[in-house]
Short mmCIF file of C-alpha atoms in Angstrom, two decimals:
data_model
loop_
_atom_site.label_atom_id
_atom_site.label_comp_id
_atom_site.label_asym_id
_atom_site.label_seq_id
_atom_site.Cartn_x
_atom_site.Cartn_y
_atom_site.Cartn_z
CA MET A 1 95.43 104.40 104.34
CA ARG A 2 98.89 105.72 105.47
CA LEU A 3 101.88 104.05 104.13
CA SER A 4 103.15 103.33 107.64
CA THR A 5 99.98 101.82 108.71
CA ILE A 6 100.46 99.34 105.73
CA ARG A 7 104.06 98.91 106.70
CA TYR A 8 102.78 98.14 110.37
CA TYR A 9 100.24 95.41 108.90
CA PHE A 10 102.93 93.69 107.14
CA ARG A 11 105.47 93.69 109.78
CA GLU A 12 103.10 92.26 112.33
CA ALA A 13 101.91 89.60 109.90
CA ILE A 14 105.32 88.44 109.24
CA GLN A 15 106.49 88.40 112.62
CA SER A 16 103.33 86.36 113.55
CA ILE A 17 104.31 83.83 111.00
CA LEU A 18 107.89 83.62 112.26
CA ARG A 19 106.84 83.20 115.69
CA ASN A 20 104.71 80.02 115.12
CA SER A 21 106.92 78.90 112.40
CA TRP A 22 106.23 75.28 112.57
CA LEU A 23 102.43 75.66 112.46
CA SER A 24 102.88 78.20 109.65
CA ALA A 25 104.93 75.60 107.91
CA ALA A 26 102.49 72.95 108.27
CA SER A 27 99.64 75.06 107.03
CA VAL A 28 101.67 75.95 103.93
CA GLY A 29 102.32 72.04 103.53
CA VAL A 30 98.69 71.23 103.81
CA VAL A 31 97.43 74.05 101.27
CA ALA A 32 100.42 72.94 98.79
CA VAL A 33 99.30 69.16 99.15
CA SER A 34 95.50 69.79 98.66
CA LEU A 35 96.11 72.17 95.74
CA LEU A 36 98.75 69.71 94.28
CA ILE A 37 96.06 66.95 94.31
CA LEU A 38 93.37 69.15 92.73
CA GLY A 39 95.89 70.83 90.11
CA SER A 40 97.02 67.20 89.05
CA SER A 41 93.52 65.80 88.70
CA LEU A 42 92.14 69.01 86.76
CA LEU A 43 95.30 68.14 84.37
CA LEU A 44 94.11 64.88 84.08
CA VAL A 45 90.57 65.96 83.41
CA VAL A 46 91.83 68.31 80.73
CA ASN A 47 93.57 65.48 79.20
CA ALA A 48 91.19 62.95 79.36
CA GLY A 49 88.52 65.51 77.75
CA LYS A 50 91.11 66.13 74.89
CA VAL A 51 91.55 62.31 74.14
CA ALA A 52 87.67 62.09 74.37
CA ASP A 53 87.54 64.84 71.74
CA ASN A 54 90.02 63.13 69.37
CA LEU A 55 88.11 59.83 69.54
CA GLU A 56 84.60 61.38 69.00
CA SER A 57 85.78 63.08 65.92
CA ASN A 58 86.84 59.87 64.71
CA ILE A 59 83.72 57.78 65.04
CA GLU A 60 82.10 56.57 62.22
CA ILE A 61 79.35 53.94 61.42
CA SER A 62 80.24 51.30 59.38
CA LEU A 63 77.08 50.14 57.45
CA PHE A 64 78.21 46.33 55.87
CA LEU A 65 75.85 45.07 52.94
CA LYS A 66 75.04 41.54 52.41
CA ASP A 67 76.43 39.81 49.54
CA GLN A 68 74.86 39.89 46.23
CA THR A 69 73.26 43.48 46.89
CA THR A 70 72.43 44.88 43.40
CA THR A 71 73.54 48.39 42.32
CA VAL A 72 70.02 49.42 42.37
CA GLN A 73 69.59 48.31 45.79
CA VAL A 74 72.64 50.18 46.79
CA LYS A 75 71.37 53.32 45.05
CA GLN A 76 68.03 53.13 47.17
CA ILE A 77 69.99 52.87 50.66
CA GLU A 78 72.20 55.71 49.12
CA ASP A 79 69.02 57.82 48.77
CA LYS A 80 67.76 56.80 52.11
CA LEU A 81 70.88 57.79 53.62
CA LYS A 82 70.85 61.04 51.92
CA ALA A 83 67.31 61.72 53.23
CA MET A 84 68.46 61.42 56.91
CA PRO A 85 69.19 64.57 58.73
CA GLU A 86 71.68 63.18 61.55
CA ILE A 87 73.90 62.13 58.68
CA ALA A 88 76.70 64.67 57.97
CA ARG A 89 78.43 62.69 55.30
CA PHE A 90 78.90 59.23 54.03
CA GLU A 91 80.85 57.45 51.52
CA TYR A 92 80.34 54.13 49.67
CA VAL A 93 83.17 51.58 49.79
CA THR A 94 83.16 48.72 47.65
CA LYS A 95 84.97 45.36 48.52
CA GLN A 96 87.72 46.09 46.26
CA GLN A 97 88.47 49.43 47.71
CA ALA A 98 88.22 48.04 51.20
CA LEU A 99 90.88 45.55 50.31
CA GLU A 100 93.33 48.04 48.91
CA GLU A 101 93.01 50.03 52.14
CA TRP A 102 93.95 47.00 54.15
CA GLN A 103 96.95 46.39 51.94
CA ALA A 104 98.02 49.92 52.29
CA LYS A 105 97.79 49.61 56.20
CA LEU A 106 99.46 46.49 56.38
CA GLU A 107 102.30 47.45 54.06
CA ASP A 108 104.91 45.08 54.99
CA ASN A 109 102.75 42.09 55.91
CA LYS A 110 100.73 42.44 52.69
CA ASP A 111 101.66 38.61 52.28
CA LEU A 112 98.69 37.96 55.09
CA LEU A 113 96.14 39.15 52.49
CA GLU A 114 97.52 37.03 49.52
CA GLY A 115 94.98 34.95 47.55
CA LEU A 116 91.99 37.28 48.75
CA GLU A 117 91.89 38.94 45.50
CA GLU A 118 90.27 35.95 43.99
CA LYS A 119 87.82 35.67 46.24
CA ASN A 120 87.33 38.96 48.33
CA PRO A 121 85.72 38.13 51.63
CA LEU A 122 85.05 41.61 52.68
CA PRO A 123 81.65 43.20 52.18
CA ASP A 124 80.70 46.27 50.42
CA ALA A 125 80.14 48.90 53.00
CA PHE A 126 79.04 52.65 53.66
CA ARG A 127 80.99 54.66 56.17
CA ILE A 128 78.67 57.24 57.69
CA LYS A 129 79.75 60.16 59.88
CA THR A 130 76.90 62.02 61.89
CA HIS A 131 76.79 65.40 63.11
CA THR A 132 77.47 64.55 66.76
CA VAL A 133 78.26 61.57 68.87
CA GLU A 134 75.01 61.44 70.59
CA GLN A 135 73.25 60.55 67.16
CA VAL A 136 75.51 57.90 66.59
CA ALA A 137 73.83 54.76 68.73
CA PRO A 138 70.37 55.82 67.64
CA LEU A 139 71.19 56.02 64.05
CA ALA A 140 72.90 52.66 64.11
CA GLN A 141 69.72 51.06 65.38
CA GLN A 142 67.81 52.66 62.73
CA LEU A 143 70.05 51.80 59.93
CA GLU A 144 70.01 47.92 61.00
CA SER A 145 66.46 47.94 59.61
CA LEU A 146 67.24 48.80 56.34
CA ALA A 147 67.04 46.27 53.48
CA GLN A 148 69.99 44.28 52.69
CA VAL A 149 72.06 45.45 55.66
CA ASP A 150 74.08 42.88 57.18
CA GLN A 151 75.87 44.41 60.19
CA VAL A 152 76.06 47.87 61.84
CA ARG A 153 79.35 48.59 63.56
CA TYR A 154 80.56 51.55 65.48
CA GLY A 155 82.95 51.92 68.42
CA GLN A 156 80.46 50.81 70.84
CA GLY A 157 81.46 51.31 74.38
CA THR A 158 85.10 52.94 74.01
CA VAL A 159 83.83 56.39 74.05
CA GLU A 160 81.40 55.90 76.91
CA LYS A 161 84.33 54.24 78.79
CA LEU A 162 86.62 57.33 78.23
CA MET A 163 83.56 59.69 79.25
CA ALA A 164 83.09 57.53 82.35
CA PHE A 165 86.92 57.48 83.53
CA SER A 166 87.23 61.38 82.97
CA ARG A 167 84.16 61.85 84.91
CA TRP A 168 85.30 59.25 88.10
CA VAL A 169 88.76 61.27 87.87
CA ARG A 170 86.71 64.71 87.91
CA THR A 171 84.55 63.43 91.04
CA ALA A 172 87.46 61.79 93.19
CA GLY A 173 89.78 64.79 92.62
CA LEU A 174 87.07 67.18 93.83
CA VAL A 175 85.91 65.14 96.61
CA LEU A 176 89.71 64.93 97.72
CA MET A 177 90.15 68.39 97.13
CA ILE A 178 87.31 69.47 99.29
CA LEU A 179 88.24 67.45 102.28
CA LEU A 180 91.85 68.51 101.79
CA GLY A 181 90.49 72.04 101.12
CA ILE A 182 88.51 71.91 104.45
CA ALA A 183 91.61 70.59 106.61
CA ALA A 184 93.89 73.39 104.97
CA VAL A 185 91.35 75.97 106.35
CA PHE A 186 90.95 74.56 109.73
CA LEU A 187 94.77 74.16 109.84
CA ILE A 188 95.32 77.90 108.94
CA ALA A 189 92.43 78.94 111.55
CA THR A 190 94.46 76.85 114.09
CA THR A 191 97.50 78.90 113.17
CA ILE A 192 95.91 82.26 113.41
CA ARG A 193 94.06 81.23 116.55
CA LEU A 194 97.69 80.50 118.05
CA SER A 195 98.89 83.81 116.79
CA VAL A 196 95.83 85.83 117.99
CA PHE A 197 96.25 83.97 121.45
CA ALA A 198 100.03 84.87 121.61
CA ARG A 199 99.14 88.47 121.14
CA ARG A 200 95.80 88.69 123.29
CA ARG A 201 97.78 91.22 125.50
CA GLU A 202 98.68 93.25 122.66
CA ILE A 203 95.24 93.17 121.19
CA GLY A 204 93.88 94.21 124.61
CA ILE A 205 96.27 97.23 124.67
CA MET A 206 95.33 97.99 121.01
CA LYS A 207 91.77 98.14 121.97
CA PHE A 208 92.19 100.51 124.99
CA LEU A 209 94.29 102.63 122.92
CA GLY A 210 91.46 102.87 120.51
CA ALA A 211 92.52 100.76 117.63
CA THR A 212 89.66 99.97 115.07
CA ASN A 213 88.62 96.36 114.76
CA TRP A 214 90.12 96.55 111.15
CA PHE A 215 93.24 97.62 112.68
CA VAL A 216 93.53 94.71 114.96
CA ARG A 217 92.22 92.28 112.18
CA VAL A 218 94.29 93.17 109.21
CA PRO A 219 97.44 91.74 110.13
CA PHE A 220 95.95 88.14 110.80
CA LEU A 221 94.26 88.39 107.58
CA LEU A 222 97.53 89.03 105.91
CA GLU A 223 98.96 86.09 107.82
CA GLY A 224 96.29 83.76 106.79
CA ILE A 225 96.69 84.85 102.96
CA PHE A 226 100.13 84.97 103.23
CA LEU A 227 100.09 81.21 104.28
CA GLY A 228 97.77 80.05 101.60
CA LEU A 229 99.35 81.92 98.78
CA THR A 230 102.74 80.27 99.68
CA GLY A 231 101.27 76.94 99.89
CA SER A 232 99.49 77.31 96.35
CA LEU A 233 102.53 79.08 95.01
CA ILE A 234 104.36 75.72 95.88
CA ALA A 235 101.84 73.81 94.51
CA VAL A 236 101.71 75.80 91.33
CA LEU A 237 105.37 75.35 90.58
CA VAL A 238 105.48 71.81 91.27
CA ILE A 239 102.72 71.08 88.91
CA TYR A 240 104.20 73.78 86.14
CA TYR A 241 107.54 72.15 86.01
CA GLY A 242 106.48 68.73 86.54
CA TYR A 243 103.64 68.85 83.98
CA PHE A 244 106.17 70.51 81.07
CA THR A 245 109.00 67.82 82.01
CA LEU A 246 106.35 64.98 81.87
CA ILE A 247 105.41 66.69 78.39
CA GLY A 248 109.08 66.48 77.13
CA ASN A 249 109.60 62.91 78.11
CA ILE A 250 106.48 61.68 76.61
CA GLN A 251 106.94 63.36 73.27
CA PHE A 252 109.89 61.02 73.00
CA SER A 253 108.97 57.75 74.22
CA LEU A 254 105.09 57.74 73.75
CA ALA A 255 104.87 59.84 70.55
CA PHE A 256 101.03 58.98 70.18
CA MET A 257 100.14 60.39 73.36
CA GLN A 258 99.42 64.01 72.99
CA LEU A 259 99.11 65.73 75.93
CA VAL A 260 97.49 69.31 76.37
CA SER A 261 100.44 71.64 76.04
CA ASP A 262 98.50 75.00 75.44
CA ARG A 263 100.62 77.29 77.62
CA ASN A 264 97.81 79.76 78.20
CA LEU A 265 95.32 76.96 79.11
CA ILE A 266 97.89 75.55 81.85
CA MET A 267 98.60 79.32 83.03
CA LEU A 268 94.85 79.78 83.59
CA LEU A 269 94.63 76.62 85.44
CA MET A 270 97.66 77.87 87.64
CA GLU A 271 96.19 81.20 88.21
CA GLY A 272 92.83 79.69 89.52
CA LEU A 273 95.05 77.56 91.98
CA LEU A 274 96.67 80.75 93.29
CA LEU A 275 93.36 82.26 93.88
CA LEU A 276 92.19 79.53 95.34
CA GLY A 277 95.18 79.28 97.98
CA LEU A 278 94.45 83.01 98.72
CA PHE A 279 90.84 82.21 99.40
CA ILE A 280 91.54 79.35 101.77
CA GLY A 281 93.97 81.52 103.74
CA ALA A 282 91.57 84.41 104.07
CA THR A 283 88.88 82.06 105.09
CA GLY A 284 90.74 80.52 107.63
CA SER A 285 91.72 83.78 109.45
CA VAL A 286 88.31 85.05 109.04
CA ILE A 287 87.04 81.81 110.87
CA SER A 288 89.30 82.30 113.86
CA MET A 289 88.88 85.83 113.92
CA ARG A 290 85.36 85.67 114.29
CA LYS A 291 85.73 83.70 117.35
CA PHE A 292 88.30 85.62 119.05
CA LEU A 293 87.89 89.43 117.89
CA LYS A 294 84.19 90.02 118.84
CA ALA A 295 83.40 93.66 119.00
CA MET B 1 82.46 116.82 130.35
CA ILE B 2 81.14 113.66 131.94
CA ASN B 3 77.85 112.73 133.30
CA PHE B 4 76.20 109.81 135.01
CA TYR B 5 72.42 109.65 135.18
CA ASN B 6 71.04 106.93 137.61
CA VAL B 7 73.36 104.59 136.48
CA THR B 8 73.07 101.01 137.80
CA LYS B 9 75.36 98.09 136.45
CA ILE B 10 74.44 94.44 137.60
CA TYR B 11 77.18 91.91 136.71
CA PRO B 12 75.99 88.32 135.75
CA GLY B 13 75.18 86.59 138.79
CA ASP B 14 73.19 89.62 140.16
CA ILE B 15 76.53 91.21 141.52
CA LYS B 16 75.56 94.65 142.22
CA ALA B 17 78.76 96.87 141.03
CA LEU B 18 77.04 100.43 140.97
CA THR B 19 73.32 101.67 141.96
CA ASP B 20 71.72 104.68 140.79
CA VAL B 21 74.83 106.75 140.52
CA THR B 22 74.75 110.09 139.39
CA LEU B 23 77.91 112.08 139.12
CA GLN B 24 78.98 115.14 137.21
CA ILE B 25 82.71 115.77 136.39
CA HIS B 26 83.78 119.13 134.53
CA LYS B 27 86.50 119.77 132.35
CA GLY B 28 90.00 119.97 133.75
CA GLU B 29 88.74 118.64 137.16
CA PHE B 30 91.02 116.03 139.04
CA VAL B 31 89.04 113.52 140.53
CA PHE B 32 90.05 110.88 142.92
CA LEU B 33 87.84 107.75 143.02
CA VAL B 34 88.32 106.13 146.68
CA GLY B 35 86.60 103.45 148.58
CA PRO B 36 87.33 99.72 149.38
CA SER B 37 87.90 97.11 146.98
CA GLY B 38 84.73 95.89 145.04
CA ALA B 39 83.02 99.19 145.62
CA GLY B 40 82.54 99.85 142.00
CA LYS B 41 85.55 102.25 141.35
CA SER B 42 86.82 100.31 138.33
CA THR B 43 83.29 99.71 137.12
CA LEU B 44 82.54 103.50 137.06
CA THR B 45 85.73 104.22 135.00
CA LYS B 46 84.95 101.17 132.54
CA LEU B 47 81.31 102.49 131.85
CA ILE B 48 83.18 105.71 130.33
CA TYR B 49 85.31 104.01 127.96
CA ARG B 50 82.44 101.63 127.25
CA GLU B 51 84.51 98.50 128.30
CA GLU B 52 80.97 97.77 130.24
CA LEU B 53 77.50 98.96 129.56
CA PRO B 54 75.05 100.01 132.22
CA ASN B 55 71.75 97.88 132.99
CA ARG B 56 70.11 101.14 133.56
CA GLY B 57 70.94 104.87 133.35
CA GLN B 58 73.07 107.37 130.68
CA VAL B 59 76.43 107.95 130.42
CA ILE B 60 77.40 111.17 128.45
CA PHE B 61 81.14 111.89 127.63
CA ASN B 62 81.90 114.95 125.71
CA GLY B 63 78.56 115.47 124.40
CA LYS B 64 77.96 112.02 123.48
CA ASN B 65 75.80 109.34 124.73
CA VAL B 66 78.21 106.51 125.43
CA VAL B 67 75.50 104.06 125.99
CA ARG B 68 73.88 104.37 122.75
CA MET B 69 76.88 104.76 120.99
CA ARG B 70 77.54 102.22 117.98
CA GLN B 71 80.02 99.66 117.97
CA ARG B 72 82.23 101.26 115.51
CA GLU B 73 82.34 104.45 117.14
CA ILE B 74 83.87 102.90 120.14
CA PRO B 75 87.49 103.30 119.04
CA TYR B 76 87.13 106.92 118.47
CA LEU B 77 85.64 107.52 122.21
CA ARG B 78 88.76 105.56 123.44
CA ARG B 79 91.11 107.69 121.20
CA LYS B 80 89.94 111.08 123.37
CA ILE B 81 90.92 109.07 126.60
CA GLY B 82 94.24 108.26 127.90
CA MET B 83 94.78 105.21 130.05
CA VAL B 84 97.03 104.09 132.86
CA PHE B 85 96.73 100.94 134.66
CA GLN B 86 98.46 99.53 137.80
CA ASP B 87 100.36 97.15 135.79
CA PHE B 88 101.42 99.59 133.19
CA ARG B 89 100.54 97.24 130.45
CA LEU B 90 103.33 97.81 128.17
CA LEU B 91 104.51 95.43 125.47
CA PRO B 92 107.65 93.71 126.66
CA GLN B 93 109.01 93.10 123.07
CA LYS B 94 108.80 96.89 122.26
CA THR B 95 111.14 99.21 123.27
CA VAL B 96 110.04 102.49 125.31
CA PHE B 97 109.73 104.78 121.76
CA GLU B 98 108.25 101.65 120.22
CA ASN B 99 105.52 101.32 122.95
CA ILE B 100 104.41 105.12 122.80
CA ALA B 101 104.73 105.25 118.89
CA PHE B 102 102.39 102.15 118.96
CA ALA B 103 99.67 104.20 120.39
CA MET B 104 100.17 106.42 117.61
CA GLU B 105 100.31 103.88 115.06
CA VAL B 106 97.06 102.62 116.00
CA VAL B 107 95.25 105.81 115.53
CA GLY B 108 97.03 106.10 112.11
CA ALA B 109 99.53 108.59 112.89
CA SER B 110 102.21 109.31 109.99
CA GLY B 111 105.84 108.39 110.61
CA ARG B 112 106.72 112.22 110.79
CA GLU B 113 104.18 112.77 113.54
CA ILE B 114 105.49 109.67 115.52
CA LYS B 115 109.29 110.87 115.25
CA LYS B 116 108.13 114.47 116.49
CA MET B 117 105.69 113.47 119.20
CA VAL B 118 107.26 110.64 121.01
CA PRO B 119 110.51 112.52 121.95
CA ASN B 120 108.34 115.32 122.96
CA VAL B 121 106.29 113.33 125.74
CA LEU B 122 109.29 111.27 126.88
CA ASN B 123 111.04 114.72 127.69
CA MET B 124 107.97 115.53 129.64
CA VAL B 125 107.95 112.40 131.67
CA GLY B 126 111.71 112.68 132.04
CA LEU B 127 112.64 109.66 129.98
CA ALA B 128 114.21 111.15 127.10
CA ASN B 129 117.46 108.90 127.54
CA LYS B 130 115.62 105.80 128.13
CA ALA B 131 113.83 105.48 124.41
CA GLY B 132 115.62 102.48 123.33
CA VAL B 133 115.35 100.72 126.34
CA PHE B 134 112.97 97.58 126.82
CA PRO B 135 110.44 98.01 129.72
CA ASP B 136 111.63 94.81 131.51
CA HIS B 137 115.03 96.85 131.97
CA LEU B 138 113.29 99.80 133.73
CA SER B 139 112.32 100.36 137.31
CA GLY B 140 108.68 100.09 138.10
CA GLY B 141 108.26 104.17 138.08
CA GLU B 142 109.88 104.44 135.15
CA GLN B 143 107.65 101.93 133.58
CA GLN B 144 104.73 103.76 134.71
CA ARG B 145 106.05 107.14 133.30
CA VAL B 146 106.39 105.34 130.03
CA SER B 147 102.77 104.05 130.06
CA VAL B 148 101.76 107.84 131.26
CA ALA B 149 103.74 109.08 128.19
CA ARG B 150 101.65 106.57 126.03
CA ALA B 151 98.58 107.76 127.56
CA ILE B 152 99.10 111.34 126.87
CA VAL B 153 101.02 111.25 123.33
CA ASN B 154 97.39 111.50 121.54
CA ASN B 155 96.49 114.61 123.18
CA PRO B 156 93.46 113.00 124.99
CA VAL B 157 90.62 115.26 127.04
CA LEU B 158 90.60 112.75 129.72
CA ILE B 159 93.07 110.31 131.46
CA ILE B 160 91.95 107.26 133.47
CA ALA B 161 94.19 106.07 135.82
CA ASP B 162 93.36 102.89 137.78
CA GLU B 163 95.18 102.85 141.04
CA PRO B 164 98.38 104.01 138.96
CA THR B 165 100.74 104.01 142.14
CA GLY B 166 99.45 100.72 143.08
CA ASN B 167 102.66 98.93 142.44
CA LEU B 168 105.10 101.91 143.05
CA ASP B 169 107.02 103.07 146.21
CA PRO B 170 106.03 106.36 147.95
CA ASP B 171 108.77 108.41 146.53
CA THR B 172 108.11 107.17 142.98
CA SER B 173 104.40 107.72 143.59
CA ARG B 174 104.99 111.39 144.57
CA GLU B 175 106.99 111.71 141.17
CA LEU B 176 104.37 110.30 139.13
CA MET B 177 101.62 112.58 141.10
CA LYS B 178 103.74 115.72 140.05
CA LEU B 179 103.38 114.28 136.57
CA PHE B 180 99.69 113.97 136.75
CA SER B 181 99.34 117.42 138.31
CA ASP B 182 101.37 119.11 135.65
CA ILE B 183 99.07 117.58 133.20
CA ASN B 184 96.02 118.51 134.79
CA ARG B 185 97.14 121.85 134.91
CA ARG B 186 97.72 122.03 131.10
CA GLY B 187 93.65 121.06 130.97
CA THR B 188 93.58 117.69 131.02
CA THR B 189 90.75 116.26 133.18
CA ILE B 190 91.73 113.18 135.48
CA ILE B 191 89.89 110.56 137.02
CA MET B 192 92.02 108.52 139.56
CA SER B 193 91.09 105.52 141.35
CA THR B 194 93.35 104.91 144.33
CA HIS B 195 94.04 103.37 147.96
CA ALA B 196 96.76 105.81 148.55
CA TRP B 197 95.38 108.05 151.35
CA ASP B 198 98.43 110.05 151.88
CA ILE B 199 98.47 111.00 148.19
CA VAL B 200 94.66 111.94 148.14
CA ASP B 201 95.37 114.01 151.50
CA THR B 202 98.36 115.85 150.24
CA MET B 203 96.59 116.89 146.64
CA LYS B 204 93.62 118.41 148.03
CA LYS B 205 91.43 117.64 145.07
CA ARG B 206 87.86 116.57 144.65
CA VAL B 207 87.25 113.04 146.29
CA VAL B 208 84.32 110.79 145.12
CA GLU B 209 83.87 107.85 147.61
CA LEU B 210 82.01 104.70 146.77
CA ASP B 211 80.87 101.88 148.85
CA GLY B 212 78.66 99.32 147.94
CA GLY B 213 78.08 100.56 144.52
CA ARG B 214 76.83 104.14 145.82
CA ILE B 215 78.29 107.56 145.99
CA VAL B 216 78.65 107.98 149.63
CA ARG B 217 80.81 111.01 149.88
CA ASP B 218 81.88 113.59 147.13
CA GLU B 219 83.88 116.57 148.45
CA LYS B 220 85.70 119.52 146.56
CA GLU B 221 89.22 119.58 148.48
CA GLY B 222 88.74 116.26 149.91
CA THR B 223 90.94 113.97 152.03
CA TYR B 224 91.04 110.10 151.61
CA ARG B 225 89.01 109.46 154.68
CA TYR B 226 85.45 111.44 155.70
CA GLU B 227 86.68 113.82 158.40
CA ALA B 228 84.08 114.56 161.00
#
């Protein structure tokens, strides 16, 4: 393809955008908004996933033993635990150790536990970690049937809730994105249709001068791609700077909230958004050209 | 160079535009198509550049069957044909130079070729000094000469002119016909449909008369009306 032809394509596309500046701006805006929503919900999902991962890796089963469990019985339970394949590791925590841990945790408010040394109400316990989170609930049930076991506890519900929330965010974001994406495609299609209509005379002349269909189409395709790409670029810039500003602020005020700040991952997300914008623009053009530039 | 074999064209609504037309046009000929409005003159030319397809019959142009031509071959067919219309069909937002350059851009000519050829053809039609002017600032005759320049800039083997003098006064028409004669003398075939009887009578070229979709007369050095 000749350089002059390429120059012609770009010149025509840009002229067309300027001619329909209001509709072009609207198309860019809709693409920007829909991708902004998509990008934000993706970030939310990524972060929820990270929090869920953190929680999962901290999940353990506490197996509380009845009072007056003898050392022999403890040994027996220990042997049984060793035989269970789901268990990654476990430790035995005596009531004294448990109390000391509490005291260490409470530090300044140690006096709350005063007097407990005499008659320690805490039970002896096993702390058990499984290989995967899915194994926690069934194993806990199994453990309850062991002799001398008083209670089996794990973070019942918390993980499930978090996973459900992240699923919900993902679905809602996806639905919203699809709807807005369709709106964006059709707005771009309308914009292109208008510029095809505005140039129908020119297109007629091009055809009798012997222009190939591609020669006629490329400027419109470029126009749509340009609109989609501009919209997604706006979305990407807003998300990128917005997100890293948020991370900066949160690190001071909410130190315990650890947001995903892996730049590579974020960049990958942004690239995906740009590509999607390009795709939306191209689809919009193709839709309106299929209708108007038959043959 | 152009052969019509038993061509029939019926538009939707059972409107018969051409009925069983057989016609042969040789390279380098100058042919007037005459006849009343609706006789089928435009349809006949449209069949050559595949704007329309016949219902029956074959159209051969330059050794190729236009009827059987594939969609993607059509642009290349049209590049061999220069077209001139009654309403000029220039782009108002482009200058004279750009209008002609556009015809070359469309076929993928280089910037260098464009810079060389456009002044050449503008010279030929006598508008070398109007290159930077917009069509709306030109007279009808000048606009039509621009469209002729555009039609010849890609060196077509055939020029189809559809009532090119329809919007021009007699003096301007005569100038335009002189231009067409020059182009024809250089070997380009010209098919021109017209109602201008004085032009046809003075040019003394081949005349094909259509009426009701049929060829009713085909004379070598004919006149506008059949002379008994």
